[in-house]
Coordinates of C-alpha atoms and ligand atoms in Angstrom, one line a residue:
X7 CA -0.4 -0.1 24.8
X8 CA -1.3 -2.0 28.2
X9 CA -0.4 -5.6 29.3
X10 CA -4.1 -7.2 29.1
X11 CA -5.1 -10.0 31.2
X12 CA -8.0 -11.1 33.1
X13 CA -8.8 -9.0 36.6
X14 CA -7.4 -11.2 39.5
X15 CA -9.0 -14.0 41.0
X16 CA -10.0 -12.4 43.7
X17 CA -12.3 -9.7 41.1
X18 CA -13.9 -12.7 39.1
X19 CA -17.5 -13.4 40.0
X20 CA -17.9 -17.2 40.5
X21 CA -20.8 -17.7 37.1
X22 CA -22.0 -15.8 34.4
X23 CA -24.9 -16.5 32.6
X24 CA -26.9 -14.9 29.6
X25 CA -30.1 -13.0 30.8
X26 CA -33.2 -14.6 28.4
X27 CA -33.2 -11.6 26.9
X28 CA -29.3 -11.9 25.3
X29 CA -29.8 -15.2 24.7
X30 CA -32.3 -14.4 22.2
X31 CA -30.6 -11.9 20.8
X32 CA -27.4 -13.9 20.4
X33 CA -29.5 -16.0 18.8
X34 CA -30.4 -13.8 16.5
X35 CA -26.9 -12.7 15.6
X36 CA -25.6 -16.3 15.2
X37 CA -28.7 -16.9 12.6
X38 CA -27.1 -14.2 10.4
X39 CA -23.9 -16.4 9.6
X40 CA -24.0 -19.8 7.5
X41 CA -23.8 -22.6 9.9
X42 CA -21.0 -23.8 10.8
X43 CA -20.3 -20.2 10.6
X44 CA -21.3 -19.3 14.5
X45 CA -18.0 -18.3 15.4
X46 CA -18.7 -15.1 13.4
X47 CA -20.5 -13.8 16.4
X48 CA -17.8 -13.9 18.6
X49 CA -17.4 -10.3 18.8
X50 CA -21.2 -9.5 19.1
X51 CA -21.4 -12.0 21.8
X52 CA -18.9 -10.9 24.3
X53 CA -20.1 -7.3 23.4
X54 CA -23.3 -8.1 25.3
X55 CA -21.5 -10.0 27.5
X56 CA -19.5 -7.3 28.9
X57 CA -22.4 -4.8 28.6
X58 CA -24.5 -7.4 30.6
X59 CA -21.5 -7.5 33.2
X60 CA -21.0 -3.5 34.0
X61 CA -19.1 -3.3 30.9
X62 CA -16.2 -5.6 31.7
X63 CA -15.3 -8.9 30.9
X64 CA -15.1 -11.8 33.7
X65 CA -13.3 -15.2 32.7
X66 CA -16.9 -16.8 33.3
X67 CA -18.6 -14.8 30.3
X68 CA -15.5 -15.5 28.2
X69 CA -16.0 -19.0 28.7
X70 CA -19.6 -19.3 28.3
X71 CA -19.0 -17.0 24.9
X72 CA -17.1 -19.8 24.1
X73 CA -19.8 -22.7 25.1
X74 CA -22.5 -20.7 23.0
X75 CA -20.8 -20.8 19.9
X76 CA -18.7 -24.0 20.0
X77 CA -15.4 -22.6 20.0
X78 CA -12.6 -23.9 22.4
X79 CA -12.1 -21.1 24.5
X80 CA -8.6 -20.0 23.9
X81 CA -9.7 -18.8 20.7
X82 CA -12.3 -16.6 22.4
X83 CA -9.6 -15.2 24.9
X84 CA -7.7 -14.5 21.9
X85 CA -10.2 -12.1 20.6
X86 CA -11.4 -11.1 24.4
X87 CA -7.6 -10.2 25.1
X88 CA -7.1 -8.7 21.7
X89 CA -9.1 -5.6 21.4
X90 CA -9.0 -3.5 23.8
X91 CA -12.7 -2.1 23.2
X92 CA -13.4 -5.5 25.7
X93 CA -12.8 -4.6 29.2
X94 CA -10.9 -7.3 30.9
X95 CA -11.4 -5.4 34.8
X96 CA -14.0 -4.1 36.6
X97 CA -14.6 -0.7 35.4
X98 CA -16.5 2.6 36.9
X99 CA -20.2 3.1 36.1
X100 CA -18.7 6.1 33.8
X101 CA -15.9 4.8 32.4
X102 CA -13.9 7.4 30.9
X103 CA -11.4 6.4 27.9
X104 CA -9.3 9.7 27.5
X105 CA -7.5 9.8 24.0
X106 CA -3.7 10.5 24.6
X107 CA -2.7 10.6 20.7
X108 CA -0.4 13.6 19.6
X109 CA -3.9 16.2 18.1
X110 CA -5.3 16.0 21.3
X111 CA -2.1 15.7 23.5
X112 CA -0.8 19.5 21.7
X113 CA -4.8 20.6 22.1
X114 CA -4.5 19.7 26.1
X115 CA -5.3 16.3 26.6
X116 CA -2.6 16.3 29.4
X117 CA -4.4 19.1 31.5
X118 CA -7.5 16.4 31.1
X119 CA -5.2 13.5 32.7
X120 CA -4.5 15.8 35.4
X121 CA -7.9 16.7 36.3
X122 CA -8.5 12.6 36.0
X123 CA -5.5 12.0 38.3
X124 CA -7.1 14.8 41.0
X125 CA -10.7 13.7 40.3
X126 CA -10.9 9.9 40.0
X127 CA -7.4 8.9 41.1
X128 CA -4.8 6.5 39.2
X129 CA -5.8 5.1 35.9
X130 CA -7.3 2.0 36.0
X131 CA -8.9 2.1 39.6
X132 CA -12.1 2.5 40.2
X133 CA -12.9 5.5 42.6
X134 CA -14.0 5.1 45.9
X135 CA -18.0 5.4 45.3
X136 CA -17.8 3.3 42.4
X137 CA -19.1 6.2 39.9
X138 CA -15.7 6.6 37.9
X139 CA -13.3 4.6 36.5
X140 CA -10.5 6.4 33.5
X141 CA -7.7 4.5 31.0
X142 CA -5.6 6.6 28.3
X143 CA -6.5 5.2 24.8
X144 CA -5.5 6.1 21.3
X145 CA -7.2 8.1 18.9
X146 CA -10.7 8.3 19.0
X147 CA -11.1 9.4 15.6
X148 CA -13.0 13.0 17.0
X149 CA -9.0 14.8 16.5
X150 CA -12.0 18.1 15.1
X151 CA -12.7 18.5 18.1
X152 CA -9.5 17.8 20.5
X153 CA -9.0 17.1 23.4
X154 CA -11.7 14.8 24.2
X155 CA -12.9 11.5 26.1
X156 CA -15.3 8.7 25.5
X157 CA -17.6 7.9 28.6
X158 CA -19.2 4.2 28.2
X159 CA -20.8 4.9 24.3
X160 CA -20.9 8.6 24.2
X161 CA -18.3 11.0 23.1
X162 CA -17.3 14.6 24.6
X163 CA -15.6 16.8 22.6
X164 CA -13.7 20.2 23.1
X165 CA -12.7 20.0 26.5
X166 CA -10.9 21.6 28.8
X167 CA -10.2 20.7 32.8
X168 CA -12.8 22.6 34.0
X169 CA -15.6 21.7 31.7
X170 CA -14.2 17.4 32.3
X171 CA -15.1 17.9 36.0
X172 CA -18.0 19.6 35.6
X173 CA -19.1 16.8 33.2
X174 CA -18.4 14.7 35.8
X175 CA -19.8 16.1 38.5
X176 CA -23.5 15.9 36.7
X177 CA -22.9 12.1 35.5
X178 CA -22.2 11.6 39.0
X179 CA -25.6 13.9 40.1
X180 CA -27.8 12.3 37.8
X181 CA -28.0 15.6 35.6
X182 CA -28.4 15.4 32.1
X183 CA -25.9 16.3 30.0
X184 CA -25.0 17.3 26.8
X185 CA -23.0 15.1 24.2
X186 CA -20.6 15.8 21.8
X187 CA -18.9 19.4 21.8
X188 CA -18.4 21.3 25.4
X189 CA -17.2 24.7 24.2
X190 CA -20.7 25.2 22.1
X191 CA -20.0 25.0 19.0
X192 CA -21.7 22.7 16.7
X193 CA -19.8 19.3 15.5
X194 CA -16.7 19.9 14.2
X195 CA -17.7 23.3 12.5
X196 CA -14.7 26.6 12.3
X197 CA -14.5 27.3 16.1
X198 CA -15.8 31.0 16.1
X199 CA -16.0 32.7 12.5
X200 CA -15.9 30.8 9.2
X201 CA -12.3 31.3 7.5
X202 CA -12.6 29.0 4.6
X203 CA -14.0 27.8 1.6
X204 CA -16.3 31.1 1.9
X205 CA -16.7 31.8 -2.3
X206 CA -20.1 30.8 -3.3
X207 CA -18.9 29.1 -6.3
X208 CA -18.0 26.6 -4.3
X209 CA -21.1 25.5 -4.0
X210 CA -23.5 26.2 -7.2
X211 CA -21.6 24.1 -9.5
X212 CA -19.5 26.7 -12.1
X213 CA -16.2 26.0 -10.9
X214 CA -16.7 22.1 -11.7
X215 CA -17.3 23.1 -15.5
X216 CA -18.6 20.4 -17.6
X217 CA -18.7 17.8 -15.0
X218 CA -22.2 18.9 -13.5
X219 CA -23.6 18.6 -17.4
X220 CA -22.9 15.3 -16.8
X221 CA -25.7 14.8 -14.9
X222 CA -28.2 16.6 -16.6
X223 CA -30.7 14.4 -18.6
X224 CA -30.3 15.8 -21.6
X225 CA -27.8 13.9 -23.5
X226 CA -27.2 16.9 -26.3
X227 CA -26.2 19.1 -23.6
X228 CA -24.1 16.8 -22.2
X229 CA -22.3 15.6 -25.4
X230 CA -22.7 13.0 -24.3
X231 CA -24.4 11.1 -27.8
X232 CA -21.3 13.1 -29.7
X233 CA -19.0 11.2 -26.7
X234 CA -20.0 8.0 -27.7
X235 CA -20.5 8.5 -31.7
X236 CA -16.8 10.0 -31.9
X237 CA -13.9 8.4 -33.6
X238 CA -10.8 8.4 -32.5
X239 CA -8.4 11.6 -33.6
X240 CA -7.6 11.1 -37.9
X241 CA -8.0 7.9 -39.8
X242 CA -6.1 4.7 -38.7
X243 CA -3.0 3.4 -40.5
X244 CA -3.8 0.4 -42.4
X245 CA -2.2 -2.0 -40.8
X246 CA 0.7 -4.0 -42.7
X247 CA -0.5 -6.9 -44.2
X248 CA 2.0 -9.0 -43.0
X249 CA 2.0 -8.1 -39.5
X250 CA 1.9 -10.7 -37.3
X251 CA 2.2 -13.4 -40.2
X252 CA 4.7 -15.9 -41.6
X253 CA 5.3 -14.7 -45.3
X254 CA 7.3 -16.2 -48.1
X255 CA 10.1 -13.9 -49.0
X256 CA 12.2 -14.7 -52.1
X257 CA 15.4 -16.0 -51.0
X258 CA 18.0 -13.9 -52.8
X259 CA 20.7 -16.2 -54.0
X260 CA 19.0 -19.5 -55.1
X261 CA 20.1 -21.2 -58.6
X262 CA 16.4 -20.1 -59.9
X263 CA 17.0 -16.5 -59.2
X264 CA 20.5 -16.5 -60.7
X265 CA 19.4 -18.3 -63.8
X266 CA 16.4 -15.6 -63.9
X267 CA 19.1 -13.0 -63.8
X268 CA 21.3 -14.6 -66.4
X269 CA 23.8 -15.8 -63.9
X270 CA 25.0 -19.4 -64.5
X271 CA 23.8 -21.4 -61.8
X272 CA 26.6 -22.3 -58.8
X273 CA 27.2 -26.1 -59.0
X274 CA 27.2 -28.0 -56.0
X275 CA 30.8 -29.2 -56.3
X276 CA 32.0 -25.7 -57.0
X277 CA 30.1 -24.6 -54.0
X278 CA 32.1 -27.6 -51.8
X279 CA 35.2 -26.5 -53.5
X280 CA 35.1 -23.3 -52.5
X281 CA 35.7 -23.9 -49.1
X282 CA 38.8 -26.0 -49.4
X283 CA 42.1 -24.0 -49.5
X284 CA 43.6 -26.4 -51.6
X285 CA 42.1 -25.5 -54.6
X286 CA 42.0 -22.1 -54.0
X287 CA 41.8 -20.1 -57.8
X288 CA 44.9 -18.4 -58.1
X289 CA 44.7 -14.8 -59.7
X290 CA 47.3 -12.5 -60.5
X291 CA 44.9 -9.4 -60.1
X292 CA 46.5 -7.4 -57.4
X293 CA 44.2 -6.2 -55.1
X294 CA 43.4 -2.7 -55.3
X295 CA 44.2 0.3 -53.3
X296 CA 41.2 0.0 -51.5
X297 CA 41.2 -3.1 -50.2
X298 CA 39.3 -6.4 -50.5
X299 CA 36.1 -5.8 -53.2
X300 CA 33.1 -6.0 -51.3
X301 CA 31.0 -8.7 -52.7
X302 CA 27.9 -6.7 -52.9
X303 CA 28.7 -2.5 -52.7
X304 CA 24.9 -2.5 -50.7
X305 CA 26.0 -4.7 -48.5
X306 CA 29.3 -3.8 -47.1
X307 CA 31.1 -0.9 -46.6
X308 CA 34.6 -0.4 -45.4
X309 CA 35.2 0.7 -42.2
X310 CA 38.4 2.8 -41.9
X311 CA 40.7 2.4 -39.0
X312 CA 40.2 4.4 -36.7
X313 CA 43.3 5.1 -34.3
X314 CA 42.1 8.3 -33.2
X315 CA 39.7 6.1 -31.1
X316 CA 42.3 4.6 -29.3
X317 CA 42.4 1.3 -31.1
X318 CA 46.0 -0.5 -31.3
X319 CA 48.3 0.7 -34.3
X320 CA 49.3 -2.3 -35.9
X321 CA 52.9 -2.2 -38.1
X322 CA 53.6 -2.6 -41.4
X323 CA 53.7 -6.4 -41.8
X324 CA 50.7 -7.1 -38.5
X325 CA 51.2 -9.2 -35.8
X326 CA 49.3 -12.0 -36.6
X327 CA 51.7 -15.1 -37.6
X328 CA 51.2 -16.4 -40.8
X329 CA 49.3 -20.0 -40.2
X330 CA 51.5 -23.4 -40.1
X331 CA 54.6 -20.9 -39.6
X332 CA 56.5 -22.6 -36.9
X333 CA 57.1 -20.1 -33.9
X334 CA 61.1 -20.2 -34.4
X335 CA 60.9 -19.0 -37.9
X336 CA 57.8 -16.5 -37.0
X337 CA 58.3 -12.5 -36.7
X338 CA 59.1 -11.6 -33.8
X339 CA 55.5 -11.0 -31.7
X340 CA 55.4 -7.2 -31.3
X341 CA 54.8 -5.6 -27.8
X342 CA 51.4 -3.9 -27.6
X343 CA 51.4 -0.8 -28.9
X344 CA 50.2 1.6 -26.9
X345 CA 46.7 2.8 -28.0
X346 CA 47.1 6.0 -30.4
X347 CA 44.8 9.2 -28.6
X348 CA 44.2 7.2 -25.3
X349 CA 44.3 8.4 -22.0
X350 CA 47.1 6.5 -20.0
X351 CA 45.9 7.8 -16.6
X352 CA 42.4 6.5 -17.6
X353 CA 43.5 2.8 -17.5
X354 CA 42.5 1.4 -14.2
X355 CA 44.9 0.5 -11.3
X356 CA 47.2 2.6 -13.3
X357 CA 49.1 5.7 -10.9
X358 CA 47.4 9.2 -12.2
X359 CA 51.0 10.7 -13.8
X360 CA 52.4 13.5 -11.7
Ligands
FES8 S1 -6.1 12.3 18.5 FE1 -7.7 12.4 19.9 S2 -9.4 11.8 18.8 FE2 -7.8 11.6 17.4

């Protein structure tokens, strides 16, 4: 990308003024946009401007771009300065923009800047008669047909060093020449024989299948009346009926339902007692060889230790102090054990053993 700034002083004509003719067709343009809205023409306007000017832009048309649509004129330079389609120096009468870009610098684009370089001289200068100008420029968007160049609003495709001069050779005689492809063949067709997409069912439609019915009228062959008639696949689930919903749910240990199941009701204060140690019930039953009873055999089950999984072996009496023991008179507390079936080396920070 170039550095962009105005030509020198010495380039810039002293005025610039719309012809009648632009000035009515600005005014047409600036119609199209809502008012207050006229700044939307910007880039319209100093299009004609520069094609008014020989196709570059002087500092007087940026400025009276600016006056035209009520726009402080910074902001037009911004635009003007911006896009490089506007041509801030004076420019050939054919000015040649060759495309540099990586399809058509492999296809030959550098030959092309060569011939430029012999032909017209250093980029950016205009040639001695005034006929040629030339600037390297990014893709074109015509990579089909690499390498190429744009001269003022026409593109030529498919060229090589000898066909560019001899392009510009007749520009420069007057003789009229032809536009888009210079090796003959026709827009951005196979060059010589065609060696693909050759099966005619490619084009008559079977290999799409069903998607040309689609556009048939008939809506029986297309299915179209089935399409929108059809269920879903099987029969929906019914859907719970409490989904989604608050419910009542009996609560399952309520003085209703135990006196429904024969149960004498709990009493409030037996309830409060229960909780105080004090009156615990004393019982000599002896707890069985399993364990604790569960209070409900559906609602707990015993889990078995497990020290296979590496959990701590405790010994016969535990390790946990009996409560209101006083430390003195409490069992020795027992070193860790060492975890039955675990991996010492597995324990972080730990040295991996020799
Ligand atoms: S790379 Fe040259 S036209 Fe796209």
């Amino acid at each position: 990308m170039s550095v962009r700034r105005l030509a020198s002083a010495d380039q810039q004509p002293p005025a610039f003024a719309f012809t009648a003719e632009n000035e009515r067709w600005l005014a047409q343009q600036i119609a199209k946009y809502p008012d207050g809205r006229q700044a939307s023409a910007v880039i319209p306007a100093l299009w004609q401007a520069q094609k008014q000017n020989d196709y570059w832009l002087p500092r007087k048309a940026i400025e009276a771009v600016a006056e035209t649509l009520g726009m402080p004129m910074i902001r037009v330079m911004e635009v003007a300065t911006f896009y490089t389609m506007f041509n801030l120096e004076p420019v050939g009468r054919f000015f040649v923009q060759l495309c540099g870009t990586v399809p058509c610098h492999v296809k030959g684009a550098i030959d092309l800047k060569q011939a430029l370089l012999n032909k017209v001289g250093d980029e950016r200068h205009v040639s001695a008669d005034g006929n040629f100008s030339w600037l390297e420029v990014e893709c074109l968007g015509a990579c089909c047909n690499a390498p190429m160049v744009q001269i003022n609003d026409d593109y030529y495709e498919d060229l090589t060093p000898d066909l560019l001069v001899a392009l510009l050779d007749d520009l420069a005689a007057g003789r009229p020449v032809k536009v888009g492809p210079q090796n003959g063949r026709h827009a951005s067709e196979p060059e010589g024989a065609v060696t693909t997409l050759q099966d005619p069912a490619l084009y008559d439609g079977s290999v799409v299948g069903t998607w040309r019915d689609r556009f048939r009228d008939d809506p029986v062959a297309t299915g179209e009346t089935e399409a929108a008639t059809a269920t879903g696949p099987g029969d929906p689930k019914p859907a719970k009926p409490d989904a989604g919903r608050a419910t009542e749910r009996p609560v399952t240990d309520t003085p209703a339902t135990r006196a429904a199941q024969g149960e004498a009701p709990v009493h409030p204060e037996t309830r409060a007692d229960s909780a105080d140690s004090a009156k615990k019930t004393q019982t000599d039953e002896a707890p069985s060889a399993e364990g604790a009873k569960p209070q409900s055999d559906k609602s707990y089950t015993a889990t078995p230790s497990k020290p296979a999984e590496g959990r701590p072996v405790a010994g016969a009496g535990g390790t946990t102090p009996v409560a209101g023991t006083p430390p003195s008179e409490g069992a020795p507390r027992a070193e860790p054990t060492k975890p039955v079936g675990a991996d010492p080396d597995a324990s972080p920070g730990r040295p991996p053993k020799e």
